[in-house]
Amino acid sequence: MKTVLMVAEKPSLAQSIAKILSRGSMSSHKGLNGTCSVHEYTGTFAGQPVHFKMTSVCGHVMTLDFLGKYNKWDKVDPAELFSQAPTEKKEANPKLNMVKFLQVEGRGCDYIVLWLDCDKEGENICFEVLDAVLPVMNQAHSGEKTVFRARFSSITDTDICNAMARLGEPDHNEALSVDARQELDLRIGCAFTRFQTKYFQGKYGNLDSSLISFGPCQTPTLGFCVERHDKIQSFKPETYWVLQAKVNTDKDRSLLLDWDRVRVFDREIAQMFLNMTKLEKEAQVEATSRKEKAKQRPLALNTVEMLRVASSSLGMGPQHAMQTAERLYTQGYISYPRTETTHYPENFDLKGPLRQQANHPAWADTVKRLLAEGINRPRKGHDAGDHPPITPMRSASEAELGSEAWRLYEYITRHFIATVSYDCKYLQSSISFRIGPEHFTCMGKTVISPGFTEIMPWQSVPLEENLPTCQRGDTFPVSEVKMLEKQTSPPDYLTEAELITLMEKHGIGTDASIPVHINNICQRNYVVVESGRRLKPTNLGIVLVHGYYKIDAELVLPTIRSAVEKQLNLIAQGKADYRQVLGHTLDIFKRKFHYFVDSIASMDELMEVSFSPLAATGKPLSRCGKCHRFMKYIQAKPSRLHCSHCDETYTLPQNGTIKLYKELRCPLDDFELVLWSSGSRGKSYPLCPYCSNHPPFRDMKKGMGCNECTHPTCQHSLSMLGIGQCVECENGVLVLDPTSGPKWKVACNKCNVVAHCFENAHRVRVSADTCSACEAALLDVDFNKAKSPLPGDETQHTGCVFCDPIFQELVELKHAASCHPMHRGGPGRRQGRGRARGRRPAGKPSARRPKDKMSALAAYFV
């Protein structure tokens, strides 16, 4: 029996699809990476009985990166990144071992069916999966087709079964367009980012951003925000005057009339008009009109409109809204949420999704009436040729989804019902009056049929008083005419919804990437989100955009990126050559980069006005090992130490606190040590500022602290304080934190595992002796006599933290409260262990986990 491998984009998606296709009769087990499950069942394929294996990836399998030295900022000129720097595809998440997992599951398979998301990114992932699986699949007979692509828009029985019955092929052109975008963004973004980050962080101390990033889409996005800021700052209010009249229609009712001239900007002229109308006692009706009008139902919902409404009405940021929508999709509640289309195909079953909502308590009456009376065909919108508009696929309740997901689902459902409802009809009445020589008007609206506004009440026509019945020549007494003084007001800061509209209009990003670009400018501290989800640029964001305008406006204007997006779309359509587009675009940006570097002084002039030099920033903390003067600690991101005398800057670990470490000095360079800490319940370790930036030994990397230093005799090093291999990550070593007493801690020097131990001990030291069972270093512990947990009245004990039964009762394993990017390793729970790699002095061998017994630390995970 032949085997068919099927691969979806997410584990939950794979389970849902397999459940539908197998009709529930499948067996499931976890794959070797512990994240993706494999669902197996038997069925028929291409007219023959086969064994199906359905599994998944977790988004992109591979990511694009530079090779070797080109990833090191200090060793490569950023200009080389445009052409000379070679790139390679690396595993997007090495911890998942996705390539190995796919090869294990694909070995010996005869066919592969790709169930990746049906967009350009999904097509790209298709070929990443094929690159991993095809080499281990059985060889096909000549001319036999073995690779298939399923295309679907929702996780419903009908859609999935139809997709299985109409399998196609993956689109190589769309995958290439994604490759091109990835390479352009990598090369252009890294070159500009590295140059301006190093240049400005080396000069200014209060930028408060760990990265001064540039992005071909990110920067024009920021440009829109700063452009609105500039309009606000340059706005000069003007005073204007309006006339307002009030007439009595009967004893207890009056009408407020609007002036047909609207406003005038000259007070004397306004006063003249007031004097002319004030003399009149009656207002004469010049004309009346009554027209039936319609407020159109909305177009079908696409991604951009969903993100706009989520931000403006639901208070959800674009990225959060997109993640929520994707979760609703994978759970089968809505159709695919990434689509540019606002037009339903003629053969789309509109009644099917509508019937799903017929018993929902919130809108059952409306839905049942529509089904009984007949639905209205949705308006003709834009057909982008990708996916149908976003549609609710099954009914759900708030209790089922949770409050956040429910609010988005409720909007999507109400929007869908509105698209098949009828237009709102209302009667618009107007009366034109003449008071002396001036003309005034009043308007009124009366709803005839609410139509779609019944399901979308926030779109309803505002309730207004009915106008009196009158005809030309009738007169009404004037009760008041007055002149009002007002001022023009500046525009407000852009909302996320307005920014999304601008990005869509100018072709910046795609429906899927727009939320990412907006999130990036927030994360980089270029803008802050204020009340009403308005985006206010920071000083840094403003100076960067103004600097780009001074040097090369095309770096920040949307025109050049919009042109690039059009070229990428031509690649996807097979109308443009991938290599030519890539080469031409990189050549343009390479020239722009060289001009930017040569002209950086223009931006620096703006920086000098807004930010303080490094020498004038921060507070004295520790002494430099070269000049022995105090270096200043700069807390603003990225936190660092600066020696103004030597004009040297030393980067520090981020996302924690830094303080002086007992005025102790590094034996190698005489720099005073500092202590990094993530908090009282987290991890902490000392580090030498110089060694951390200039690793003294070959097996050390930049950014390491003393807990990873392999100096053979330094009292703060891994060699002297290391105990044994971490119970959780592959390469970490548990190291004693000598500063943590009396609440002692042992922490991994790679991942964020922390063991709290020996509380109230007077002293804890790492012994030169090792455990006979597991070769871990022994600990010498002195307890206070009054609080000693040792039997009898003993206060001293030496033992292994892994094996000693007394110590096992005194160890509590936790994860650190936070960890900075240097802490590599993750939460994968593994049992097998090799030897720790930290060097130890003679007589103190590297630690390994005991093979014949379960330690207290390992037992924590069972």
PDB file of C-alpha atoms in Angstrom, residues 292-421:
ATOM      1  CA  GLU A 292     -35.987  59.132  -0.575  1.00  0.00           C
ATOM      2  CA  LYS A 293     -32.340  58.124  -0.182  1.00  0.00           C
ATOM      3  CA  ALA A 294     -30.478  54.914   0.561  1.00  0.00           C
ATOM      4  CA  LYS A 295     -27.448  54.180   2.701  1.00  0.00           C
ATOM      5  CA  GLN A 296     -25.644  51.314   1.026  1.00  0.00           C
ATOM      6  CA  ARG A 297     -24.884  48.085   2.840  1.00  0.00           C
ATOM      7  CA  PRO A 298     -21.126  47.453   3.238  1.00  0.00           C
ATOM      8  CA  LEU A 299     -18.959  45.651   0.731  1.00  0.00           C
ATOM      9  CA  ALA A 300     -17.883  42.145   1.720  1.00  0.00           C
ATOM     10  CA  LEU A 301     -15.107  42.129   4.321  1.00  0.00           C
ATOM     11  CA  ASN A 302     -11.412  41.931   3.404  1.00  0.00           C
ATOM     12  CA  THR A 303      -8.335  41.978   5.635  1.00  0.00           C
ATOM     13  CA  VAL A 304      -7.591  45.692   5.502  1.00  0.00           C
ATOM     14  CA  GLU A 305     -11.162  46.686   6.412  1.00  0.00           C
ATOM     15  CA  MET A 306     -11.188  44.156   9.255  1.00  0.00           C
ATOM     16  CA  LEU A 307      -7.949  45.624  10.658  1.00  0.00           C
ATOM     17  CA  ARG A 308      -9.309  49.172  10.315  1.00  0.00           C
ATOM     18  CA  VAL A 309     -12.481  48.383  12.245  1.00  0.00           C
ATOM     19  CA  ALA A 310     -10.608  46.306  14.853  1.00  0.00           C
ATOM     20  CA  SER A 311      -8.414  49.327  15.632  1.00  0.00           C
ATOM     21  CA  SER A 312     -10.985  52.125  15.426  1.00  0.00           C
ATOM     22  CA  SER A 313     -14.010  50.393  16.968  1.00  0.00           C
ATOM     23  CA  LEU A 314     -12.750  47.387  18.942  1.00  0.00           C
ATOM     24  CA  GLY A 315      -9.552  48.942  20.348  1.00  0.00           C
ATOM     25  CA  MET A 316      -7.407  46.062  19.034  1.00  0.00           C
ATOM     26  CA  GLY A 317      -4.017  46.750  17.488  1.00  0.00           C
ATOM     27  CA  PRO A 318      -3.568  45.439  13.913  1.00  0.00           C
ATOM     28  CA  GLN A 319      -1.132  42.682  14.842  1.00  0.00           C
ATOM     29  CA  HIS A 320      -3.272  41.474  17.746  1.00  0.00           C
ATOM     30  CA  ALA A 321      -6.361  41.551  15.524  1.00  0.00           C
ATOM     31  CA  MET A 322      -4.586  39.521  12.828  1.00  0.00           C
ATOM     32  CA  GLN A 323      -3.409  36.911  15.336  1.00  0.00           C
ATOM     33  CA  THR A 324      -6.928  36.635  16.738  1.00  0.00           C
ATOM     34  CA  ALA A 325      -8.400  36.242  13.249  1.00  0.00           C
ATOM     35  CA  GLU A 326      -5.888  33.518  12.387  1.00  0.00           C
ATOM     36  CA  ARG A 327      -6.832  31.655  15.561  1.00  0.00           C
ATOM     37  CA  LEU A 328     -10.532  31.886  14.651  1.00  0.00           C
ATOM     38  CA  TYR A 329      -9.678  30.540  11.191  1.00  0.00           C
ATOM     39  CA  THR A 330      -7.648  27.563  12.401  1.00  0.00           C
ATOM     40  CA  GLN A 331     -10.479  26.696  14.807  1.00  0.00           C
ATOM     41  CA  GLY A 332     -12.939  26.722  11.904  1.00  0.00           C
ATOM     42  CA  TYR A 333     -15.049  29.727  12.964  1.00  0.00           C
ATOM     43  CA  ILE A 334     -14.214  32.006  10.001  1.00  0.00           C
ATOM     44  CA  SER A 335     -12.830  31.670   6.484  1.00  0.00           C
ATOM     45  CA  TYR A 336      -9.229  32.523   5.601  1.00  0.00           C
ATOM     46  CA  PRO A 337      -8.545  36.013   7.065  1.00  0.00           C
ATOM     47  CA  ARG A 338      -5.897  37.161   4.574  1.00  0.00           C
ATOM     48  CA  THR A 339      -7.665  38.370   1.466  1.00  0.00           C
ATOM     49  CA  GLU A 340      -7.815  41.510  -0.648  1.00  0.00           C
ATOM     50  CA  THR A 341     -11.137  40.520  -2.254  1.00  0.00           C
ATOM     51  CA  THR A 342     -14.442  42.261  -1.450  1.00  0.00           C
ATOM     52  CA  HIS A 343     -16.557  40.384  -4.001  1.00  0.00           C
ATOM     53  CA  TYR A 344     -18.230  36.988  -3.560  1.00  0.00           C
ATOM     54  CA  PRO A 345     -18.035  34.660  -6.597  1.00  0.00           C
ATOM     55  CA  GLU A 346     -21.339  33.969  -8.318  1.00  0.00           C
ATOM     56  CA  ASN A 347     -21.268  30.326  -7.204  1.00  0.00           C
ATOM     57  CA  PHE A 348     -20.489  31.103  -3.539  1.00  0.00           C
ATOM     58  CA  ASP A 349     -23.031  29.518  -1.181  1.00  0.00           C
ATOM     59  CA  LEU A 350     -24.186  32.553   0.841  1.00  0.00           C
ATOM     60  CA  LYS A 351     -27.116  30.764   2.472  1.00  0.00           C
ATOM     61  CA  GLY A 352     -24.921  28.054   4.003  1.00  0.00           C
ATOM     62  CA  PRO A 353     -22.979  30.363   6.378  1.00  0.00           C
ATOM     63  CA  LEU A 354     -26.210  32.319   7.026  1.00  0.00           C
ATOM     64  CA  ARG A 355     -28.090  29.186   8.132  1.00  0.00           C
ATOM     65  CA  GLN A 356     -25.292  28.525  10.641  1.00  0.00           C
ATOM     66  CA  GLN A 357     -26.348  31.737  12.423  1.00  0.00           C
ATOM     67  CA  ALA A 358     -30.121  31.075  12.380  1.00  0.00           C
ATOM     68  CA  ASN A 359     -30.280  30.021  16.041  1.00  0.00           C
ATOM     69  CA  HIS A 360     -27.784  32.470  17.493  1.00  0.00           C
ATOM     70  CA  PRO A 361     -29.527  34.474  20.242  1.00  0.00           C
ATOM     71  CA  ALA A 362     -27.920  37.778  19.197  1.00  0.00           C
ATOM     72  CA  TRP A 363     -29.210  37.854  15.600  1.00  0.00           C
ATOM     73  CA  ALA A 364     -31.493  34.860  15.056  1.00  0.00           C
ATOM     74  CA  ASP A 365     -34.568  36.991  14.250  1.00  0.00           C
ATOM     75  CA  THR A 366     -32.752  38.994  11.564  1.00  0.00           C
ATOM     76  CA  VAL A 367     -31.221  35.896   9.977  1.00  0.00           C
ATOM     77  CA  LYS A 368     -34.488  33.921   9.941  1.00  0.00           C
ATOM     78  CA  ARG A 369     -36.297  36.837   8.315  1.00  0.00           C
ATOM     79  CA  LEU A 370     -33.598  37.110   5.628  1.00  0.00           C
ATOM     80  CA  LEU A 371     -33.797  33.380   4.890  1.00  0.00           C
ATOM     81  CA  ALA A 372     -37.594  33.516   4.727  1.00  0.00           C
ATOM     82  CA  GLU A 373     -37.875  36.676   2.609  1.00  0.00           C
ATOM     83  CA  GLY A 374     -34.810  36.017   0.474  1.00  0.00           C
ATOM     84  CA  ILE A 375     -31.301  37.409   0.811  1.00  0.00           C
ATOM     85  CA  ASN A 376     -30.028  40.417  -1.100  1.00  0.00           C
ATOM     86  CA  ARG A 377     -27.112  39.731  -3.424  1.00  0.00           C
ATOM     87  CA  PRO A 378     -23.955  41.404  -1.982  1.00  0.00           C
ATOM     88  CA  ARG A 379     -22.623  44.500  -3.718  1.00  0.00           C
ATOM     89  CA  LYS A 380     -20.098  43.982  -6.499  1.00  0.00           C
ATOM     90  CA  GLY A 381     -16.694  44.676  -5.022  1.00  0.00           C
ATOM     91  CA  HIS A 382     -13.076  44.075  -6.020  1.00  0.00           C
ATOM     92  CA  ASP A 383     -12.026  40.575  -7.064  1.00  0.00           C
ATOM     93  CA  ALA A 384      -8.293  40.230  -6.390  1.00  0.00           C
ATOM     94  CA  GLY A 385      -8.325  36.579  -7.444  1.00  0.00           C
ATOM     95  CA  ASP A 386      -7.099  35.268  -4.081  1.00  0.00           C
ATOM     96  CA  HIS A 387      -9.643  34.181  -1.437  1.00  0.00           C
ATOM     97  CA  PRO A 388     -13.333  34.924  -0.914  1.00  0.00           C
ATOM     98  CA  PRO A 389     -14.113  37.706   1.586  1.00  0.00           C
ATOM     99  CA  ILE A 390     -13.852  36.924   5.308  1.00  0.00           C
ATOM    100  CA  THR A 391     -16.969  34.957   6.243  1.00  0.00           C
ATOM    101  CA  PRO A 392     -18.219  33.323   9.476  1.00  0.00           C
ATOM    102  CA  MET A 393     -18.304  29.559   8.896  1.00  0.00           C
ATOM    103  CA  ARG A 394     -20.058  28.353  12.063  1.00  0.00           C
ATOM    104  CA  SER A 395     -21.895  29.779  15.037  1.00  0.00           C
ATOM    105  CA  ALA A 396     -20.089  30.592  18.286  1.00  0.00           C
ATOM    106  CA  SER A 397     -20.744  32.180  21.670  1.00  0.00           C
ATOM    107  CA  GLU A 398     -18.682  34.505  23.848  1.00  0.00           C
ATOM    108  CA  ALA A 399     -18.249  31.745  26.428  1.00  0.00           C
ATOM    109  CA  GLU A 400     -16.835  29.514  23.704  1.00  0.00           C
ATOM    110  CA  LEU A 401     -14.340  32.035  22.277  1.00  0.00           C
ATOM    111  CA  GLY A 402     -13.400  34.358  25.144  1.00  0.00           C
ATOM    112  CA  SER A 403     -14.076  38.082  25.197  1.00  0.00           C
ATOM    113  CA  GLU A 404     -11.306  39.243  22.818  1.00  0.00           C
ATOM    114  CA  ALA A 405     -11.901  36.679  20.077  1.00  0.00           C
ATOM    115  CA  TRP A 406     -15.673  37.044  20.491  1.00  0.00           C
ATOM    116  CA  ARG A 407     -15.610  40.792  19.786  1.00  0.00           C
ATOM    117  CA  LEU A 408     -13.799  40.229  16.481  1.00  0.00           C
ATOM    118  CA  TYR A 409     -15.970  37.234  15.570  1.00  0.00           C
ATOM    119  CA  GLU A 410     -19.134  39.208  16.383  1.00  0.00           C
ATOM    120  CA  TYR A 411     -18.064  42.031  14.074  1.00  0.00           C
ATOM    121  CA  ILE A 412     -17.169  39.628  11.221  1.00  0.00           C
ATOM    122  CA  THR A 413     -20.553  37.893  11.581  1.00  0.00           C
ATOM    123  CA  ARG A 414     -22.576  41.121  11.756  1.00  0.00           C
ATOM    124  CA  HIS A 415     -20.670  42.448   8.736  1.00  0.00           C
ATOM    125  CA  PHE A 416     -21.456  39.299   6.733  1.00  0.00           C
ATOM    126  CA  ILE A 417     -25.158  39.408   7.618  1.00  0.00           C
ATOM    127  CA  ALA A 418     -25.179  43.098   6.634  1.00  0.00           C
ATOM    128  CA  THR A 419     -23.717  42.340   3.181  1.00  0.00           C
ATOM    129  CA  VAL A 420     -26.728  40.103   2.332  1.00  0.00           C
ATOM    130  CA  SER A 421     -29.237  42.507   3.937  1.00  0.00           C
TER     131      SER A 421
END
